[in-house]
PDB file of C-alpha atoms and ligand atoms in Angstrom:
ATOM      1  CA  UNK A 137       0.000   0.000   0.000  1.00 56.00           C
ATOM      2  CA  UNK A 138       2.837   2.307   0.863  1.00 70.00           C
ATOM      3  CA  UNK A 139       4.216   1.766  -2.604  1.00 82.00           C
ATOM      4  CA  UNK A 140       0.882   2.618  -4.259  1.00 85.00           C
ATOM      5  CA  UNK A 141       0.648   5.746  -2.110  1.00 87.00           C
ATOM      6  CA  UNK A 142       4.180   6.759  -3.040  1.00 89.00           C
ATOM      7  CA  UNK A 143       3.470   6.319  -6.741  1.00 85.00           C
ATOM      8  CA  UNK A 144       0.227   8.272  -6.481  1.00 89.00           C
ATOM      9  CA  UNK A 145       2.040  11.128  -4.782  1.00 87.00           C
ATOM     10  CA  UNK A 146       4.878  10.997  -7.295  1.00 84.00           C
ATOM     11  CA  UNK A 147       2.351  11.454 -10.099  1.00 83.00           C
ATOM     12  CA  UNK A 148       1.253  14.784  -8.638  1.00 88.00           C
ATOM     13  CA  UNK A 149       4.796  16.188  -8.684  1.00 87.00           C
ATOM     14  CA  UNK A 150       5.891  18.580 -11.369  1.00 86.00           C
ATOM     15  CA  UNK A 151       7.840  16.833 -14.105  1.00 83.00           C
ATOM     16  CA  UNK A 152      10.766  18.745 -15.550  1.00 87.00           C
ATOM     17  CA  UNK A 153      10.233  19.556 -19.220  1.00 91.00           C
ATOM     18  CA  UNK A 154      13.742  18.365 -20.092  1.00 94.00           C
ATOM     19  CA  UNK A 155      14.037  14.707 -21.108  1.00 91.00           C
ATOM     20  CA  UNK A 156      17.569  14.536 -22.532  1.00 91.00           C
ATOM     21  CA  UNK A 157      20.565  16.628 -23.341  1.00 93.00           C
ATOM     22  CA  UNK A 158      21.510  15.495 -26.833  1.00 95.00           C
ATOM     23  CA  UNK A 159      25.210  15.655 -27.565  1.00 95.00           C
ATOM     24  CA  UNK A 160      26.155  15.344 -31.221  1.00 96.00           C
ATOM     25  CA  UNK A 161      29.242  15.868 -33.391  1.00 96.00           C
ATOM     26  CA  UNK A 162      29.375  18.877 -35.724  1.00 97.00           C
ATOM     27  CA  UNK A 163      31.982  20.092 -38.206  1.00 96.00           C
ATOM     28  CA  UNK A 164      33.453  22.311 -35.454  1.00 95.00           C
ATOM     29  CA  UNK A 165      33.294  19.997 -32.433  1.00 96.00           C
ATOM     30  CA  UNK A 166      30.579  18.713 -30.145  1.00 97.00           C
ATOM     31  CA  UNK A 167      27.302  20.485 -29.456  1.00 96.00           C
ATOM     32  CA  UNK A 168      24.588  20.024 -26.844  1.00 95.00           C
ATOM     33  CA  UNK A 169      20.894  20.520 -27.375  1.00 95.00           C
ATOM     34  CA  UNK A 170      17.944  20.122 -25.034  1.00 95.00           C
ATOM     35  CA  UNK A 171      15.224  17.608 -25.837  1.00 96.00           C
ATOM     36  CA  UNK A 172      11.934  18.015 -23.982  1.00 96.00           C
ATOM     37  CA  UNK A 173       9.369  15.319 -23.229  1.00 94.00           C
ATOM     38  CA  UNK A 174       6.933  17.035 -25.572  1.00 95.00           C
ATOM     39  CA  UNK A 175       9.486  16.923 -28.410  1.00 96.00           C
ATOM     40  CA  UNK A 176      10.274  13.308 -27.633  1.00 96.00           C
ATOM     41  CA  UNK A 177       6.545  12.507 -27.853  1.00 97.00           C
ATOM     42  CA  UNK A 178       6.368  14.125 -31.311  1.00 97.00           C
ATOM     43  CA  UNK A 179       9.527  12.300 -32.417  1.00 97.00           C
ATOM     44  CA  UNK A 180       7.954   9.043 -31.190  1.00 98.00           C
ATOM     45  CA  UNK A 181       4.774   9.690 -33.207  1.00 98.00           C
ATOM     46  CA  UNK A 182       6.875  10.309 -36.320  1.00 98.00           C
ATOM     47  CA  UNK A 183       8.946   7.133 -35.775  1.00 98.00           C
ATOM     48  CA  UNK A 184       5.733   5.160 -35.181  1.00 98.00           C
ATOM     49  CA  UNK A 185       4.334   6.292 -38.539  1.00 97.00           C
ATOM     50  CA  UNK A 186       7.598   5.399 -40.316  1.00 98.00           C
ATOM     51  CA  UNK A 187       7.752   1.912 -38.782  1.00 98.00           C
ATOM     52  CA  UNK A 188       4.060   1.335 -39.538  1.00 98.00           C
ATOM     53  CA  UNK A 189       4.835   2.107 -43.212  1.00 97.00           C
ATOM     54  CA  UNK A 190       7.392  -0.678 -43.049  1.00 97.00           C
ATOM     55  CA  UNK A 191       4.603  -3.045 -42.035  1.00 97.00           C
ATOM     56  CA  UNK A 192       5.451  -3.396 -38.374  1.00 98.00           C
ATOM     57  CA  UNK A 193       2.357  -4.601 -36.557  1.00 97.00           C
ATOM     58  CA  UNK A 194       1.105  -6.035 -33.291  1.00 98.00           C
ATOM     59  CA  UNK A 195       2.465  -9.441 -32.375  1.00 97.00           C
ATOM     60  CA  UNK A 196       5.728  -9.096 -34.300  1.00 98.00           C
ATOM     61  CA  UNK A 197       9.109  -9.081 -32.605  1.00 98.00           C
ATOM     62  CA  UNK A 198      11.976  -6.625 -32.985  1.00 98.00           C
ATOM     63  CA  UNK A 199      15.614  -6.421 -31.999  1.00 98.00           C
ATOM     64  CA  UNK A 200      16.938  -2.931 -31.359  1.00 97.00           C
ATOM     65  CA  UNK A 201      20.689  -2.409 -31.195  1.00 97.00           C
ATOM     66  CA  UNK A 202      21.535   0.966 -29.720  1.00 96.00           C
ATOM     67  CA  UNK A 203      23.771   2.553 -27.107  1.00 92.00           C
ATOM     68  CA  UNK A 204      22.621   4.371 -23.991  1.00 87.00           C
ATOM     69  CA  UNK A 205      23.871   7.730 -25.212  1.00 87.00           C
ATOM     70  CA  UNK A 206      21.634   7.338 -28.264  1.00 91.00           C
ATOM     71  CA  UNK A 207      18.524   7.532 -26.096  1.00 88.00           C
ATOM     72  CA  UNK A 208      17.347  10.652 -27.886  1.00 91.00           C
ATOM     73  CA  UNK A 209      16.351   8.520 -30.878  1.00 95.00           C
ATOM     74  CA  UNK A 210      16.415   5.098 -29.190  1.00 95.00           C
ATOM     75  CA  UNK A 211      13.664   6.230 -26.827  1.00 95.00           C
ATOM     76  CA  UNK A 212      11.529   7.369 -29.773  1.00 97.00           C
ATOM     77  CA  UNK A 213      11.999   4.000 -31.504  1.00 98.00           C
ATOM     78  CA  UNK A 214      11.193   2.090 -28.296  1.00 97.00           C
ATOM     79  CA  UNK A 215       8.070   4.249 -27.885  1.00 98.00           C
ATOM     80  CA  UNK A 216       7.121   3.464 -31.476  1.00 98.00           C
ATOM     81  CA  UNK A 217       7.552  -0.292 -30.939  1.00 98.00           C
ATOM     82  CA  UNK A 218       5.375  -0.087 -27.821  1.00 98.00           C
ATOM     83  CA  UNK A 219       2.710   1.914 -29.666  1.00 98.00           C
ATOM     84  CA  UNK A 220       2.697  -0.704 -32.427  1.00 98.00           C
ATOM     85  CA  UNK A 221       2.603  -3.525 -29.815  1.00 98.00           C
ATOM     86  CA  UNK A 222       5.802  -5.024 -31.190  1.00 98.00           C
ATOM     87  CA  UNK A 223       7.751  -7.029 -28.605  1.00 97.00           C
ATOM     88  CA  UNK A 224      11.397  -6.004 -28.542  1.00 97.00           C
ATOM     89  CA  UNK A 225      14.769  -6.950 -27.166  1.00 96.00           C
ATOM     90  CA  UNK A 226      17.707  -4.569 -26.889  1.00 96.00           C
ATOM     91  CA  UNK A 227      21.400  -5.216 -27.473  1.00 95.00           C
ATOM     92  CA  UNK A 228      24.243  -2.720 -27.311  1.00 94.00           C
ATOM     93  CA  UNK A 229      25.345  -1.513 -30.761  1.00 94.00           C
ATOM     94  CA  UNK A 230      29.053  -1.568 -29.877  1.00 94.00           C
ATOM     95  CA  UNK A 231      31.070  -4.477 -31.221  1.00 93.00           C
ATOM     96  CA  UNK A 232      31.749  -6.103 -27.859  1.00 93.00           C
ATOM     97  CA  UNK A 233      28.054  -6.939 -27.433  1.00 94.00           C
ATOM     98  CA  UNK A 234      27.603  -8.716 -30.775  1.00 95.00           C
ATOM     99  CA  UNK A 235      26.945 -12.031 -29.000  1.00 95.00           C
ATOM    100  CA  UNK A 236      23.811 -10.579 -27.408  1.00 95.00           C
ATOM    101  CA  UNK A 237      22.615  -9.618 -30.898  1.00 95.00           C
ATOM    102  CA  UNK A 238      23.310 -13.199 -32.043  1.00 95.00           C
ATOM    103  CA  UNK A 239      21.387 -14.701 -29.108  1.00 95.00           C
ATOM    104  CA  UNK A 240      18.388 -12.374 -29.451  1.00 95.00           C
ATOM    105  CA  UNK A 241      18.325 -12.918 -33.197  1.00 95.00           C
ATOM    106  CA  UNK A 242      18.300 -16.685 -32.731  1.00 95.00           C
ATOM    107  CA  UNK A 243      15.771 -16.723 -29.895  1.00 94.00           C
ATOM    108  CA  UNK A 244      13.388 -13.993 -31.085  1.00 93.00           C
ATOM    109  CA  UNK A 245      13.570 -14.607 -34.856  1.00 96.00           C
ATOM    110  CA  UNK A 246      12.613 -10.931 -35.115  1.00 97.00           C
ATOM    111  CA  UNK A 247      10.588  -9.427 -37.931  1.00 98.00           C
ATOM    112  CA  UNK A 248      12.957  -6.479 -37.802  1.00 98.00           C
ATOM    113  CA  UNK A 249      16.431  -5.575 -36.608  1.00 98.00           C
ATOM    114  CA  UNK A 250      16.796  -1.847 -35.995  1.00 98.00           C
ATOM    115  CA  UNK A 251      20.088   0.031 -35.640  1.00 98.00           C
ATOM    116  CA  UNK A 252      22.458  -2.701 -36.781  1.00 97.00           C
ATOM    117  CA  UNK A 253      26.031  -1.343 -36.747  1.00 97.00           C
ATOM    118  CA  UNK A 254      29.144  -2.188 -38.749  1.00 97.00           C
ATOM    119  CA  UNK A 255      30.870  -2.999 -35.418  1.00 97.00           C
ATOM    120  CA  UNK A 256      28.194  -5.583 -34.577  1.00 97.00           C
ATOM    121  CA  UNK A 257      28.494  -7.119 -38.063  1.00 97.00           C
ATOM    122  CA  UNK A 258      32.279  -7.310 -37.765  1.00 97.00           C
ATOM    123  CA  UNK A 259      31.913  -9.067 -34.403  1.00 96.00           C
ATOM    124  CA  UNK A 260      29.329 -11.491 -35.782  1.00 96.00           C
ATOM    125  CA  UNK A 261      31.370 -12.242 -38.915  1.00 95.00           C
ATOM    126  CA  UNK A 262      33.909 -14.106 -36.763  1.00 90.00           C
ATOM    127  CA  UNK A 263      31.421 -16.859 -35.975  1.00 91.00           C
ATOM    128  CA  UNK A 264      28.484 -16.507 -38.355  1.00 93.00           C
ATOM    129  CA  UNK A 265      27.565 -15.886 -41.973  1.00 96.00           C
ATOM    130  CA  UNK A 266      25.899 -12.493 -41.749  1.00 96.00           C
ATOM    131  CA  UNK A 267      24.122 -13.010 -45.070  1.00 97.00           C
ATOM    132  CA  UNK A 268      22.558 -16.275 -43.868  1.00 97.00           C
ATOM    133  CA  UNK A 269      21.714 -14.609 -40.593  1.00 97.00           C
ATOM    134  CA  UNK A 270      19.924 -11.506 -41.873  1.00 98.00           C
ATOM    135  CA  UNK A 271      18.544 -12.452 -45.303  1.00 97.00           C
ATOM    136  CA  UNK A 272      15.505 -14.132 -43.681  1.00 97.00           C
ATOM    137  CA  UNK A 273      14.820 -11.028 -41.525  1.00 97.00           C
ATOM    138  CA  UNK A 274      12.040  -9.131 -43.358  1.00 97.00           C
ATOM    139  CA  UNK A 275      13.192  -5.641 -42.323  1.00 98.00           C
ATOM    140  CA  UNK A 276      16.759  -4.639 -41.478  1.00 98.00           C
ATOM    141  CA  UNK A 277      17.257  -0.968 -40.577  1.00 98.00           C
ATOM    142  CA  UNK A 278      21.003  -0.509 -40.434  1.00 98.00           C
ATOM    143  CA  UNK A 279      23.407   2.298 -39.709  1.00 98.00           C
ATOM    144  CA  UNK A 280      25.124   3.860 -42.733  1.00 97.00           C
ATOM    145  CA  UNK A 281      28.459   2.008 -42.420  1.00 97.00           C
ATOM    146  CA  UNK A 282      26.635  -1.330 -42.034  1.00 98.00           C
ATOM    147  CA  UNK A 283      24.443  -0.889 -45.126  1.00 97.00           C
ATOM    148  CA  UNK A 284      27.132  -1.672 -47.786  1.00 97.00           C
ATOM    149  CA  UNK A 285      28.312  -4.679 -45.751  1.00 97.00           C
ATOM    150  CA  UNK A 286      24.752  -6.035 -45.680  1.00 97.00           C
ATOM    151  CA  UNK A 287      23.948  -5.267 -49.306  1.00 95.00           C
ATOM    152  CA  UNK A 288      27.207  -6.997 -50.255  1.00 96.00           C
ATOM    153  CA  UNK A 289      25.808 -10.257 -48.868  1.00 97.00           C
ATOM    154  CA  UNK A 290      22.325  -9.858 -50.320  1.00 97.00           C
ATOM    155  CA  UNK A 291      20.537  -8.218 -47.384  1.00 97.00           C
ATOM    156  CA  UNK A 292      18.460  -5.290 -48.703  1.00 92.00           C
ATOM    157  CA  UNK A 293      18.888  -3.081 -45.664  1.00 96.00           C
ATOM    158  CA  UNK A 294      17.283   0.324 -45.172  1.00 97.00           C
ATOM    159  CA  UNK A 295      19.154   3.194 -43.524  1.00 98.00           C
ATOM    160  CA  UNK A 296      18.591   4.455 -39.997  1.00 98.00           C
ATOM    161  CA  UNK A 297      20.916   7.176 -38.785  1.00 98.00           C
ATOM    162  CA  UNK A 298      21.276  10.106 -36.491  1.00 97.00           C
ATOM    163  CA  UNK A 299      21.793  13.296 -38.494  1.00 98.00           C
ATOM    164  CA  UNK A 300      23.031  15.559 -35.750  1.00 97.00           C
ATOM    165  CA  UNK A 301      20.156  15.677 -33.226  1.00 97.00           C
ATOM    166  CA  UNK A 302      17.621  14.406 -35.801  1.00 97.00           C
ATOM    167  CA  UNK A 303      16.678  10.859 -36.748  1.00 98.00           C
ATOM    168  CA  UNK A 304      16.778   9.820 -40.405  1.00 98.00           C
ATOM    169  CA  UNK A 305      14.808   6.729 -41.370  1.00 98.00           C
ATOM    170  CA  UNK A 306      14.563   5.252 -44.835  1.00 98.00           C
ATOM    171  CA  UNK A 307      11.139   4.254 -46.151  1.00 97.00           C
ATOM    172  CA  UNK A 308      10.388   1.079 -48.140  1.00 96.00           C
ATOM    173  CA  UNK A 309      11.288   2.956 -51.361  1.00 96.00           C
ATOM    174  CA  UNK A 310      14.945   2.888 -50.240  1.00 94.00           C
ATOM    175  CA  UNK A 311      15.655   6.192 -51.930  1.00 94.00           C
ATOM    176  CA  UNK A 312      17.158   8.094 -49.016  1.00 96.00           C
ATOM    177  CA  UNK A 313      16.456   8.380 -45.288  1.00 98.00           C
ATOM    178  CA  UNK A 314      13.584  10.711 -44.370  1.00 98.00           C
ATOM    179  CA  UNK A 315      13.968  13.434 -41.732  1.00 98.00           C
ATOM    180  CA  UNK A 316      10.885  14.967 -40.100  1.00 98.00           C
ATOM    181  CA  UNK A 317      10.368  18.305 -41.886  1.00 97.00           C
ATOM    182  CA  UNK A 318       8.019  19.483 -39.139  1.00 97.00           C
ATOM    183  CA  UNK A 319      10.936  19.505 -36.668  1.00 97.00           C
ATOM    184  CA  UNK A 320      14.133  20.033 -38.695  1.00 98.00           C
ATOM    185  CA  UNK A 321      15.559  21.971 -41.613  1.00 97.00           C
ATOM    186  CA  UNK A 322      18.227  20.207 -43.624  1.00 97.00           C
ATOM    187  CA  UNK A 323      20.857  21.881 -45.715  1.00 97.00           C
ATOM    188  CA  UNK A 324      23.685  20.784 -47.960  1.00 96.00           C
ATOM    189  CA  UNK A 325      26.776  22.680 -48.897  1.00 91.00           C
ATOM    190  CA  UNK A 326      29.713  21.329 -50.874  1.00 93.00           C
ATOM    191  CA  UNK A 327      28.631  17.755 -50.263  1.00 95.00           C
ATOM    192  CA  UNK A 328      28.284  18.214 -46.482  1.00 97.00           C
ATOM    193  CA  UNK A 329      25.033  18.127 -44.519  1.00 98.00           C
ATOM    194  CA  UNK A 330      23.820  20.756 -42.093  1.00 98.00           C
ATOM    195  CA  UNK A 331      20.809  20.852 -39.790  1.00 98.00           C
ATOM    196  CA  UNK A 332      18.781  23.537 -38.035  1.00 98.00           C
ATOM    197  CA  UNK A 333      15.980  23.190 -35.521  1.00 97.00           C
ATOM    198  CA  UNK A 334      12.455  23.883 -36.740  1.00 96.00           C
ATOM    199  CA  UNK A 335      10.435  26.664 -35.118  1.00 92.00           C
ATOM    200  CA  UNK A 336       8.615  24.296 -32.785  1.00 90.00           C
ATOM    201  CA  UNK A 337      11.810  23.083 -31.128  1.00 93.00           C
ATOM    202  CA  UNK A 338      12.422  24.484 -27.642  1.00 90.00           C
ATOM    203  CA  UNK A 339      16.190  24.437 -27.944  1.00 90.00           C
ATOM    204  CA  UNK A 340      17.389  26.791 -30.663  1.00 92.00           C
ATOM    205  CA  UNK A 341      19.784  25.436 -33.239  1.00 96.00           C
ATOM    206  CA  UNK A 342      20.870  27.693 -36.083  1.00 96.00           C
ATOM    207  CA  UNK A 343      22.072  26.047 -39.277  1.00 97.00           C
ATOM    208  CA  UNK A 344      24.929  23.822 -38.110  1.00 97.00           C
ATOM    209  CA  UNK A 345      27.314  22.002 -40.467  1.00 98.00           C
ATOM    210  CA  UNK A 346      27.644  18.397 -39.336  1.00 97.00           C
ATOM    211  CA  UNK A 347      30.836  17.352 -41.092  1.00 95.00           C
ATOM    212  CA  UNK A 348      28.761  14.534 -42.547  1.00 96.00           C
ATOM    213  CA  UNK A 349      29.102  13.749 -46.255  1.00 97.00           C
ATOM    214  CA  UNK A 350      25.831  13.446 -48.071  1.00 97.00           C
ATOM    215  CA  UNK A 351      23.113  14.986 -50.188  1.00 97.00           C
ATOM    216  CA  UNK A 352      19.614  16.238 -49.486  1.00 98.00           C
ATOM    217  CA  UNK A 353      16.754  15.279 -51.776  1.00 97.00           C
ATOM    218  CA  UNK A 354      13.588  17.350 -51.534  1.00 96.00           C
ATOM    219  CA  UNK A 355      10.240  16.845 -53.209  1.00 94.00           C
ATOM    220  CA  UNK A 356       7.655  14.147 -52.818  1.00 97.00           C
ATOM    221  CA  UNK A 357       9.016  10.620 -52.334  1.00 97.00           C
ATOM    222  CA  UNK A 358       7.363   7.676 -54.085  1.00 96.00           C
ATOM    223  CA  UNK A 359       6.114   6.647 -50.614  1.00 96.00           C
ATOM    224  CA  UNK A 360       3.995   9.810 -50.547  1.00 95.00           C
ATOM    225  CA  UNK A 361       6.026  11.670 -47.921  1.00 96.00           C
ATOM    226  CA  UNK A 362       7.112  15.269 -48.389  1.00 96.00           C
ATOM    227  CA  UNK A 363       9.802  14.888 -45.720  1.00 97.00           C
ATOM    228  CA  UNK A 364      13.246  15.525 -47.239  1.00 98.00           C
ATOM    229  CA  UNK A 365      15.649  12.632 -47.595  1.00 98.00           C
ATOM    230  CA  UNK A 366      19.343  12.388 -46.910  1.00 98.00           C
ATOM    231  CA  UNK A 367      21.613  10.261 -49.050  1.00 97.00           C
ATOM    232  CA  UNK A 368      24.528   9.547 -46.726  1.00 97.00           C
ATOM    233  CA  UNK A 369      27.789   8.927 -48.552  1.00 95.00           C
ATOM    234  CA  UNK A 370      28.794   6.235 -46.048  1.00 93.00           C
ATOM    235  CA  UNK A 371      25.673   4.194 -46.803  1.00 93.00           C
ATOM    236  CA  UNK A 372      26.242   4.349 -50.522  1.00 88.00           C
ATOM    237  CA  UNK A 373      29.855   3.207 -50.653  1.00 81.00           C
ATOM    238  CA  UNK A 374      30.409  -0.105 -52.346  1.00 67.00           C
ATOM    239  CA  UNK A 375      31.796  -2.664 -49.930  1.00 51.00           C
TER     240      UNK A 375
HETATM  241 ZN1  LIG B   9       9.849   7.730 -48.848  1.00 62.82          ZN
END
């Protein structure tokens, strides 16, 4: 009873608006940006819509590989999986935890693997055939450096990537990773990407070069979305 009372009282307390401080690399060093709970809720809604387009549905299983410091987008993806009633397991995306990815992949036979990294693939390659492992997985959303490795073994991966403080997620058209235009402005100069916060963002971010090679594609995607797409150079290198 004491516990129920404590929880009831806790619910009446003011909740700070700040959910995360997002730290991301830019062309000139590292930058911090606040992320509020309200922004996180909007980011979660956007990620939910993107994953629904990929056919994720109730009763399926997912494996998310992400690191704790990536919570600013990892939390949105977890929220999306919960909203879609997709059961998920989480492994660390750093190479040393590749065995956890192998175990979850074997035990869950997930419909999707989200956030697969090149480091995880390199770890797995020592004891498994990554083509055999991931070709039967209907949806693989991989980080840019992992995409050529997967495509090289016949896994038609889609891109998921942080673009500064924003999340980029490729749709089933596989023609670039969408970024939520309602929250972010993307720019491109001399083959390098930049990002600025949209007007609705609490934390101001003027146009900031990211030191990230890529292109921005605007205009309506074949999937129907008007959200711009980034073509990240790393994801399009041949392996
Ligand atoms: Zn699209």
